[in-house]
Structure formats: structure tokens, C-alpha cells
XYZ file of C-alpha atoms in Angstrom:
475
model
C 203.221 -214.201 -1.831
C 200.291 -216.581 -1.403
C 198.298 -218.061 -4.480
C 195.845 -215.010 -4.803
C 198.606 -212.463 -4.714
C 200.676 -214.526 -7.305
C 197.681 -214.758 -9.675
C 196.675 -211.052 -9.129
C 200.342 -209.994 -10.082
C 200.110 -212.276 -13.092
C 196.881 -210.635 -14.135
C 198.392 -207.399 -14.087
C 200.386 -208.132 -17.324
C 198.567 -206.270 -20.228
C 198.923 -209.257 -22.567
C 197.394 -211.666 -19.999
C 194.263 -209.205 -19.538
C 194.021 -208.763 -23.298
C 193.754 -212.416 -23.774
C 191.166 -213.082 -20.937
C 189.068 -210.384 -22.485
C 189.377 -211.849 -25.964
C 188.220 -215.400 -24.747
C 185.160 -213.307 -23.354
C 184.356 -211.961 -26.742
C 185.735 -208.374 -26.406
C 188.301 -205.862 -25.215
C 189.654 -205.202 -21.665
C 188.584 -201.497 -22.203
C 185.018 -202.249 -22.672
C 184.032 -205.375 -20.783
C 180.288 -204.310 -20.898
C 180.770 -205.063 -24.511
C 181.772 -208.732 -24.207
C 179.767 -211.098 -26.306
C 179.766 -213.424 -22.949
C 176.522 -212.441 -20.888
C 178.456 -212.803 -17.679
C 181.496 -213.750 -15.791
C 182.129 -216.135 -12.885
C 184.815 -216.168 -10.248
C 186.282 -218.800 -8.065
C 189.066 -218.886 -5.268
C 191.112 -215.811 -5.050
C 191.519 -213.852 -1.920
C 188.027 -214.531 -0.722
C 188.257 -218.291 -1.725
C 185.122 -217.708 -3.825
C 182.944 -220.688 -4.592
C 179.261 -221.717 -4.567
C 178.038 -225.374 -3.381
C 179.109 -228.136 -5.518
C 182.507 -226.137 -6.114
C 180.598 -224.162 -8.660
C 181.855 -220.559 -9.515
C 180.276 -217.279 -8.175
C 178.381 -215.375 -10.970
C 179.396 -211.760 -11.709
C 178.558 -209.156 -14.304
C 180.899 -208.073 -17.114
C 181.573 -204.929 -15.139
C 183.328 -206.779 -12.347
C 186.131 -207.806 -14.797
C 188.815 -205.612 -13.633
C 187.958 -206.367 -9.900
C 188.029 -210.147 -10.510
C 191.573 -209.854 -12.042
C 192.615 -207.785 -8.953
C 191.324 -210.296 -6.473
C 193.338 -212.962 -8.187
C 190.436 -215.479 -8.829
C 189.846 -218.041 -11.554
C 188.122 -216.064 -14.224
C 185.261 -217.925 -16.217
C 182.945 -216.553 -18.714
C 179.295 -217.370 -19.257
C 178.430 -220.083 -21.732
C 175.898 -217.971 -22.930
C 177.136 -215.838 -25.833
C 175.129 -213.049 -27.702
C 177.120 -213.714 -30.947
C 176.133 -217.419 -31.120
C 176.114 -220.925 -29.168
C 179.219 -222.152 -27.514
C 179.809 -225.793 -28.293
C 182.273 -226.879 -25.684
C 183.388 -230.516 -24.928
C 185.290 -230.994 -21.619
C 187.736 -233.949 -21.232
C 188.773 -234.667 -17.603
C 191.170 -237.022 -16.028
C 189.466 -238.394 -12.892
C 190.794 -240.244 -10.019
C 188.521 -240.381 -6.993
C 190.998 -242.234 -4.782
C 193.553 -239.724 -5.642
C 192.074 -236.371 -6.882
C 195.378 -234.441 -6.351
C 197.128 -236.661 -9.058
C 196.806 -234.374 -12.041
C 198.287 -231.549 -10.080
C 201.114 -233.677 -8.445
C 202.022 -235.808 -11.517
C 200.611 -234.121 -14.436
C 202.826 -235.615 -17.107
C 201.659 -238.974 -16.284
C 198.001 -238.105 -16.378
C 198.190 -236.022 -19.561
C 199.995 -238.940 -21.222
C 197.189 -241.068 -20.423
C 194.868 -238.559 -21.825
C 196.717 -238.128 -25.093
C 194.944 -240.963 -26.999
C 191.461 -239.498 -25.994
C 192.522 -235.970 -26.803
C 193.655 -237.065 -30.233
C 190.450 -239.007 -30.733
C 188.351 -235.853 -29.806
C 190.339 -233.758 -32.275
C 189.765 -236.358 -34.945
C 186.065 -236.473 -34.365
C 185.757 -232.691 -34.690
C 187.877 -232.762 -37.869
C 185.801 -235.357 -39.192
C 182.948 -233.058 -39.291
C 184.834 -230.083 -40.410
C 184.425 -228.134 -37.077
C 187.489 -226.184 -35.927
C 187.839 -225.803 -32.053
C 189.841 -223.847 -29.764
C 191.593 -226.333 -27.268
C 192.410 -225.256 -23.820
C 194.744 -227.301 -21.285
C 192.912 -226.920 -17.921
C 194.168 -228.328 -14.561
C 193.072 -231.952 -15.429
C 192.163 -231.997 -18.905
C 191.136 -230.115 -21.888
C 188.191 -227.900 -23.251
C 187.295 -227.982 -26.962
C 185.163 -225.136 -27.900
C 183.570 -223.597 -30.945
C 180.826 -220.983 -31.553
C 177.847 -221.670 -33.868
C 177.152 -218.062 -35.127
C 173.887 -216.855 -34.486
C 171.816 -216.728 -37.753
C 173.847 -219.176 -39.519
C 172.702 -222.629 -40.479
C 174.230 -224.520 -37.742
C 172.802 -222.224 -35.164
C 169.405 -222.861 -36.925
C 170.195 -226.569 -36.898
C 170.746 -226.570 -33.076
C 167.331 -224.764 -32.440
C 165.501 -227.281 -34.554
C 167.313 -230.450 -32.908
C 166.454 -229.037 -29.216
C 163.566 -230.017 -26.975
C 163.569 -227.752 -23.933
C 161.473 -228.843 -20.969
C 158.505 -226.621 -20.068
C 159.950 -225.504 -16.721
C 163.323 -224.644 -18.382
C 161.653 -222.708 -21.141
C 159.650 -220.722 -18.529
C 162.930 -219.828 -16.891
C 164.259 -218.606 -20.262
C 161.012 -216.642 -20.826
C 161.433 -214.938 -17.527
C 165.098 -214.117 -18.246
C 164.033 -212.041 -21.395
C 163.504 -208.966 -19.501
C 167.479 -208.707 -19.049
C 168.514 -210.845 -22.011
C 166.082 -210.670 -25.039
C 167.781 -213.432 -26.629
C 167.258 -215.962 -23.716
C 164.817 -218.270 -25.254
C 166.648 -218.874 -28.482
C 170.029 -219.016 -26.840
C 168.518 -221.684 -24.359
C 167.062 -223.681 -27.123
C 170.285 -223.737 -29.088
C 172.120 -224.723 -25.976
C 170.031 -227.857 -25.498
C 170.568 -228.604 -29.285
C 174.480 -228.350 -28.906
C 174.204 -230.732 -25.931
C 172.536 -233.329 -28.120
C 175.046 -233.063 -30.931
C 178.113 -233.365 -28.326
C 176.142 -236.399 -27.027
C 176.470 -237.867 -30.470
C 180.107 -236.828 -30.689
C 180.933 -238.509 -27.490
C 179.417 -241.740 -28.612
C 181.624 -241.559 -31.714
C 184.805 -240.979 -29.694
C 184.094 -243.702 -27.120
C 183.526 -246.274 -29.990
C 186.598 -245.163 -31.625
C 188.748 -245.831 -28.406
C 187.634 -249.298 -27.461
C 190.694 -251.289 -26.406
C 193.126 -248.428 -27.344
C 193.349 -246.540 -23.915
C 195.340 -247.043 -20.641
C 192.342 -245.807 -18.729
C 188.375 -246.370 -19.160
C 186.639 -243.495 -20.962
C 183.122 -242.610 -20.081
C 180.432 -239.993 -20.890
C 178.351 -240.049 -17.829
C 181.000 -239.669 -14.938
C 180.505 -243.222 -13.696
C 183.680 -244.362 -12.263
C 184.871 -247.780 -13.266
C 184.769 -250.628 -10.727
C 187.414 -250.230 -8.005
C 187.402 -246.600 -8.709
C 190.587 -246.302 -10.311
C 191.512 -243.352 -12.710
C 189.324 -242.732 -15.817
C 188.814 -240.193 -18.674
C 185.399 -238.346 -18.577
C 183.808 -236.755 -21.613
C 182.082 -234.079 -19.583
C 178.467 -233.210 -21.066
C 177.092 -231.727 -17.795
C 177.186 -228.243 -18.929
C 174.162 -229.190 -21.064
C 172.305 -230.734 -18.291
C 171.595 -227.241 -16.799
C 170.057 -224.072 -17.838
C 172.491 -221.925 -20.008
C 172.475 -218.977 -17.694
C 173.882 -221.124 -14.712
C 176.936 -222.358 -16.567
C 180.463 -221.013 -17.059
C 183.576 -221.967 -18.716
C 187.085 -221.267 -17.636
C 188.870 -218.562 -19.585
C 191.927 -219.093 -21.504
C 195.109 -217.813 -19.508
C 193.100 -217.726 -16.389
C 194.376 -219.547 -13.124
C 193.169 -222.886 -12.002
C 193.149 -223.017 -8.223
C 190.851 -225.923 -7.586
C 193.628 -228.043 -6.083
C 194.335 -225.221 -3.640
C 190.890 -224.403 -2.552
C 189.818 -227.950 -2.301
C 193.097 -228.899 -0.298
C 193.599 -231.854 -2.662
C 197.331 -230.740 -3.568
C 198.142 -227.729 -1.459
C 201.633 -227.722 -2.476
C 200.366 -226.973 -6.032
C 198.525 -223.735 -5.365
C 197.381 -222.972 -9.060
C 198.227 -223.787 -12.672
C 197.276 -221.501 -15.528
C 194.924 -222.686 -18.357
C 196.767 -222.358 -21.609
C 196.147 -223.027 -25.462
C 197.037 -226.670 -26.243
C 198.536 -225.715 -29.554
C 200.752 -222.897 -28.360
C 203.684 -225.199 -27.252
C 204.739 -228.864 -27.135
C 202.830 -230.629 -24.454
C 205.777 -231.036 -22.097
C 206.628 -227.317 -22.530
C 202.993 -226.367 -21.920
C 202.959 -228.398 -18.644
C 205.997 -226.434 -17.379
C 204.694 -223.180 -18.583
C 201.356 -223.509 -16.867
C 203.283 -223.429 -13.479
C 205.288 -220.393 -14.354
C 203.433 -216.969 -14.664
C 206.366 -215.408 -16.455
C 206.309 -218.082 -19.250
C 202.460 -217.801 -19.517
C 202.582 -214.133 -19.901
C 205.100 -214.152 -22.593
C 202.950 -216.647 -24.404
C 199.998 -214.500 -23.873
C 201.735 -211.748 -25.863
C 201.935 -213.898 -28.888
C 198.775 -216.077 -28.897
C 195.235 -215.529 -29.951
C 192.431 -217.228 -28.008
C 189.513 -216.281 -30.391
C 186.908 -219.182 -30.345
C 186.368 -220.211 -33.854
C 183.226 -219.460 -35.618
C 181.388 -222.099 -37.341
C 178.391 -221.263 -39.814
C 177.668 -224.856 -40.828
C 178.390 -228.460 -39.894
C 176.095 -230.418 -42.490
C 178.088 -233.762 -42.111
C 177.741 -233.659 -38.215
C 174.049 -232.653 -38.080
C 173.299 -235.362 -40.765
C 175.223 -238.029 -38.991
C 173.405 -237.240 -35.742
C 169.988 -237.185 -37.469
C 170.299 -240.633 -38.968
C 171.853 -242.159 -35.738
C 170.053 -244.467 -33.272
C 170.796 -241.722 -30.781
C 168.704 -239.211 -32.464
C 165.969 -241.882 -32.788
C 165.905 -242.331 -29.021
C 165.883 -238.640 -28.558
C 162.909 -238.185 -30.690
C 161.198 -241.162 -28.760
C 162.072 -239.584 -25.460
C 160.901 -236.058 -26.564
C 157.570 -237.423 -28.022
C 156.484 -239.514 -25.082
C 153.940 -237.601 -23.178
C 154.976 -236.866 -19.538
C 152.569 -237.867 -16.799
C 154.394 -235.341 -14.556
C 156.490 -235.791 -11.315
C 153.285 -236.476 -9.051
C 151.934 -239.124 -11.196
C 155.390 -240.818 -11.527
C 155.913 -240.535 -7.599
C 152.508 -242.097 -7.190
C 153.334 -245.082 -9.518
C 156.445 -245.704 -7.687
C 154.783 -245.912 -4.205
C 152.417 -248.538 -5.840
C 155.172 -250.832 -6.440
C 155.304 -253.980 -4.164
C 157.648 -253.937 -1.512
C 160.947 -255.529 -2.207
C 160.239 -255.210 -6.062
C 163.431 -253.117 -6.508
C 166.876 -253.393 -5.331
C 168.163 -251.284 -2.358
C 170.623 -249.332 -4.665
C 167.532 -247.995 -6.437
C 165.125 -247.748 -3.422
C 167.973 -245.888 -1.456
C 168.761 -243.015 -3.492
C 165.069 -242.494 -4.206
C 164.173 -242.614 -0.415
C 167.145 -240.288 0.658
C 168.109 -238.391 -2.589
C 170.206 -235.603 -1.150
C 172.963 -236.200 -2.168
C 172.618 -239.776 -3.468
C 170.442 -239.039 -6.501
C 172.823 -236.406 -7.671
C 175.629 -239.176 -8.112
C 175.750 -240.444 -11.838
C 176.471 -244.086 -10.536
C 173.285 -244.092 -8.447
C 171.263 -242.449 -11.310
C 172.302 -245.190 -13.587
C 171.053 -247.981 -11.389
C 167.720 -246.058 -10.850
C 167.175 -245.237 -14.464
C 168.107 -248.724 -16.033
C 166.357 -250.935 -13.380
C 163.020 -248.933 -13.848
C 163.519 -248.805 -17.558
C 163.949 -252.552 -17.755
C 160.977 -252.980 -15.475
C 158.598 -251.249 -18.037
C 158.960 -247.653 -17.207
C 159.147 -245.139 -20.059
C 162.422 -243.194 -19.987
C 160.310 -239.968 -19.628
C 158.449 -241.535 -16.613
C 161.645 -242.366 -14.940
C 162.887 -238.780 -15.480
C 159.587 -237.409 -13.980
C 160.295 -239.684 -10.947
C 163.819 -238.363 -10.419
C 162.481 -234.850 -10.789
C 159.834 -235.657 -8.146
C 162.475 -236.429 -5.709
C 164.594 -233.354 -6.689
C 161.593 -231.107 -6.208
C 160.485 -232.664 -2.736
C 161.941 -231.128 0.514
C 165.114 -232.922 1.077
C 167.302 -230.032 2.195
C 168.441 -228.788 -1.124
C 168.837 -225.181 -0.271
C 169.057 -223.104 -3.234
C 170.315 -225.686 -5.503
C 167.145 -225.935 -7.689
C 166.825 -222.106 -7.803
C 170.388 -221.949 -9.461
C 169.720 -224.922 -11.541
C 166.648 -226.984 -12.874
C 165.306 -230.210 -11.475
C 163.484 -231.004 -14.757
C 166.635 -230.302 -16.839
C 168.931 -232.275 -14.696
C 166.520 -235.238 -14.504
C 165.988 -235.254 -18.343
C 169.755 -234.889 -19.232
C 170.967 -237.852 -17.025
C 168.160 -240.272 -17.715
C 168.574 -239.517 -21.426
C 172.125 -240.058 -21.657
C 172.209 -243.083 -19.413
C 169.477 -244.932 -21.288
C 170.458 -243.592 -24.647
C 173.925 -245.236 -24.188
C 172.204 -248.623 -23.652
C 169.811 -248.157 -26.705
C 172.682 -247.365 -28.849
C 174.703 -250.343 -27.612
C 177.439 -248.065 -26.187
C 176.725 -249.370 -22.640
C 176.419 -253.130 -23.052
C 176.034 -253.718 -19.282
C 178.992 -255.764 -18.898
C 179.845 -253.861 -15.674
C 176.106 -253.588 -14.655
C 176.650 -256.146 -11.806
C 176.314 -256.191 -8.111
C 179.925 -256.803 -7.695
C 180.715 -253.657 -9.755
C 178.348 -251.593 -7.971
C 179.696 -252.659 -4.790
C 183.350 -251.976 -6.020
C 182.282 -248.458 -6.854
C 180.991 -247.894 -3.327
C 177.289 -247.361 -4.568
C 175.908 -250.537 -2.722
C 174.258 -249.868 0.584
C 175.014 -253.495 1.613
C 173.143 -256.450 2.879
C 171.303 -258.915 0.502
C 168.428 -257.213 -1.007
C 167.566 -260.429 -3.123
C 168.407 -258.858 -6.408
C 171.326 -259.143 -8.865
C 171.858 -256.201 -11.120
C 173.162 -258.316 -13.826
C 169.766 -259.932 -14.303
C 168.026 -256.366 -14.314
C 170.013 -254.923 -17.308
C 167.512 -253.863 -19.964
C 169.086 -255.686 -22.866
C 166.011 -256.846 -24.205
C 164.027 -253.652 -24.094
C 167.004 -251.773 -25.545
C 166.984 -254.008 -28.582
C 163.187 -253.799 -29.084
C 163.260 -249.912 -28.924
C 166.315 -249.882 -31.257
C 164.104 -251.809 -33.605
C 161.170 -249.464 -33.256
C 159.016 -252.050 -31.598
C 158.545 -250.573 -28.217
C 154.989 -249.168 -27.773
C 154.782 -245.804 -25.957
C 153.456 -246.100 -22.414
C 153.849 -243.478 -19.866
C 154.270 -245.342 -16.644
C 154.929 -248.679 -15.419
C 152.046 -251.181 -14.898
């Protein structure tokens, strides 16, 4: 049997189907009653996938068909019972993306200190999470119950860009809660950004591999751990989360480890880690585990310690500064950029801005663009408007920005990149031409600039001290 047939046979086990339905917030007999607002499918007999390796969206009524087709089953991050708070931890090795599938014991051993730090951070704020082992890391998930204090806090923390809010308003015809769900989704992303800062600080000097929150690889592009927040950089309705007891076929579909056609996503706490790594490759063992394991996502009604810690943090102050800066708009930002003197910026900035598809989707390039412009006097909001202008221009994007949002993506990356500098999480020690070259992000040649001299350390200190005046665009 090939991979989809093996997965389809595994899904015919009643306990497996029950657990996947439970993770979607309901029962197999009534998929239309799932609290998840939709499903996603990846791989399977039709090798389903969207561009950027995204899952293909489906309605809840397609639940049985997706199982029969042997696809990776995901649920929407949108949940009618509350807001999912999900942090992803991934092992990344761009030089050898198949490593987590060929040598999972080694990779998960390297991730273990990070996993423990994530668990400790959630425990510190009294937030229980369901921990799912995926193909190359973990998902940590809780649900802020709709109507409870934490959910209200998420809504109050948020600041949704007008184009994204308009999208949510348009979705209200089929999902009446779309606006409040989208608002809380944004607030959850901000709380998780704060948590990621806490985790990274706690791990300095204690891990075998670097840990990042922005998916910027270390110089040399060796392995690293990524605290992935990117689900919160897109509209809620466009994002999905892999289900517990689903398959994980990425290695097979992408061809990065064809001899490892699939693994199974299993609860971390169900078995010892070494036993879990064996069980995830054995459908029989996983099916037995499904018969005795609940995968209900923990409900959280209140997290006052976490909300208060975020509210008094330098990161929250920067978020408020970012939100309160009046946007000039993409056209004005693009015009200000065109007025800059030729040669004023390094080629690692002008290159992605001039040819943004796909360069300006890459976090390494976005970091250079955001920090160099910000160091030069641009407001963070203006940098975001400029990035958005390049996303919205005709650069062969296809339907990318119909599925996602140029405004949301630009705001998200600029905010987390500059926020890391303002709070001191990013000290610029690797913001050098040599580091950029080692990451493969330098277009080459002598552009007459050195990134190390362009790092915005002084501006970060002034803003952190509350001394930066609000301007909209660079002079």
C-alpha cells in the first residue's frame, strides 16, 4: 500500500476517527456540529496542497471524505466556542529539511530544552495546553472561552488593520461571529509574541541550536528552533491547525524524505518521548493509543498574570506606539521611498523592494528592509505601509492576497522584527553583511554599505525610553 492507502486504513479505526473529531470540537456522527468552523486537507490520494504548501480548505461536511482519501486533516483555527491560542515549535534545517524525518531522535533531543521552556512559560501564567508532537516539533494549544475574561482581554489587546476588519465584516454573512473572532485572534498573537520573548530570554546559552521567533535562520543556515507565530500574521479564516492523530505527509509530498512517507501527530504526554517517536510511525500503535487518550483542547477562562505581564512590558508599549501611529497609506509610503537618493540604501533592501516576489516574503529579507529603514528615521508603521505597497502591486502574486492579506502580513512581520529590537531581544550582533551573506540573502557585489553600521540600536533605546516623537514617513 502507498502512503494515502495506509493512512486511509488507519483512519478507519473508530477510535482514531473519534479523536480527530474531538480535536475539531465535536463528534464524528455530527461534523456539522464541530466548534471548528472548517477543515483543511493536505496530501492524500490527490496530493492536495495550495501554493506555499498550505492546506486546501474544506467544510466540516467533508470530514468523512477527507478521512477516506487519506489526507492530513487540519481544523480551522477559528472556533465558535472561543479563541485558539496556539504556539508552534519547529525544528528547521534548510540545508537538510528531511533531517527530522530521517533522524527524529536527534532532532527532538535538540528541541527538548526549548519544549521544556515553552511548557514552563505557559505554567508560569497558569495556562494549561494540549501538546501535540508533529513531524518536526510541537503544537501547544489552549482555548480562551468565548464570553470569559481572557477572551475579552484578547479583544481589548488587539488592533486589527482596517482591510482585515473589512474582510471579517464581509464574512459575517456566513459566520456571524467573524469580527469578534478575528479581533481575539489578533490579541492572541500579541500575547504569544510576548510569551515567545519570555521563552527566548530564558534559553540564552542553554540550547544546542539557536532559537528564533521570526524564522530568520542563523548565519550559515544550520539547524535552529523556531517559535512560529505566523498563524497570527494572516486573517483567522485562512489558517488551519493539524489535528491530533492526523497523519503528517509533508516529507513525502515535498519529496524531502521519500523513504518516510508519513508520521502521525500524537499527544506528547501520552507516552515517553522515545516510545512516542516509535508509535508515530506505527498506525497500529497509534490506533491503540487513540482508544485511551483524550485530545480535548483545554479551556481557559482567565489568565490575569499573563495579561498583566504583557501589559507592563516594553513589547506592549511598542505595540501601542505602532497602533497609534497614523498610517500614511501604501501609496504615500511608496512615494517617500521613490524620493530617496540613489544609493541611499544597501542592495539587500532595494533588491527585495524592487523585486518582491518572492524575496519580500522571506523573513531574512524583511528584517533587513524593516531595520535599515527604521534606523533611517521611518516609523514602523510607514515601513509596514511600504511593504504592503509592494505586496499590493502587480508582481505576479496570483491569488495569494485573496487568500491572505497584504496589510496583515506586512504589519505582522514589521511589528515583530522591530519589536524584538526595541525590547533588546535582538541586539544586532548578527546584523552584519557577513551574516547576511552566510544566510544567502546578499545579492552580491559592493553596494557601499555595511549592515552593522545600520542597525538601529540608538533609535531603539530612544523609543524604549519614550523619547521618539511620532512621525509618519522618513524625511
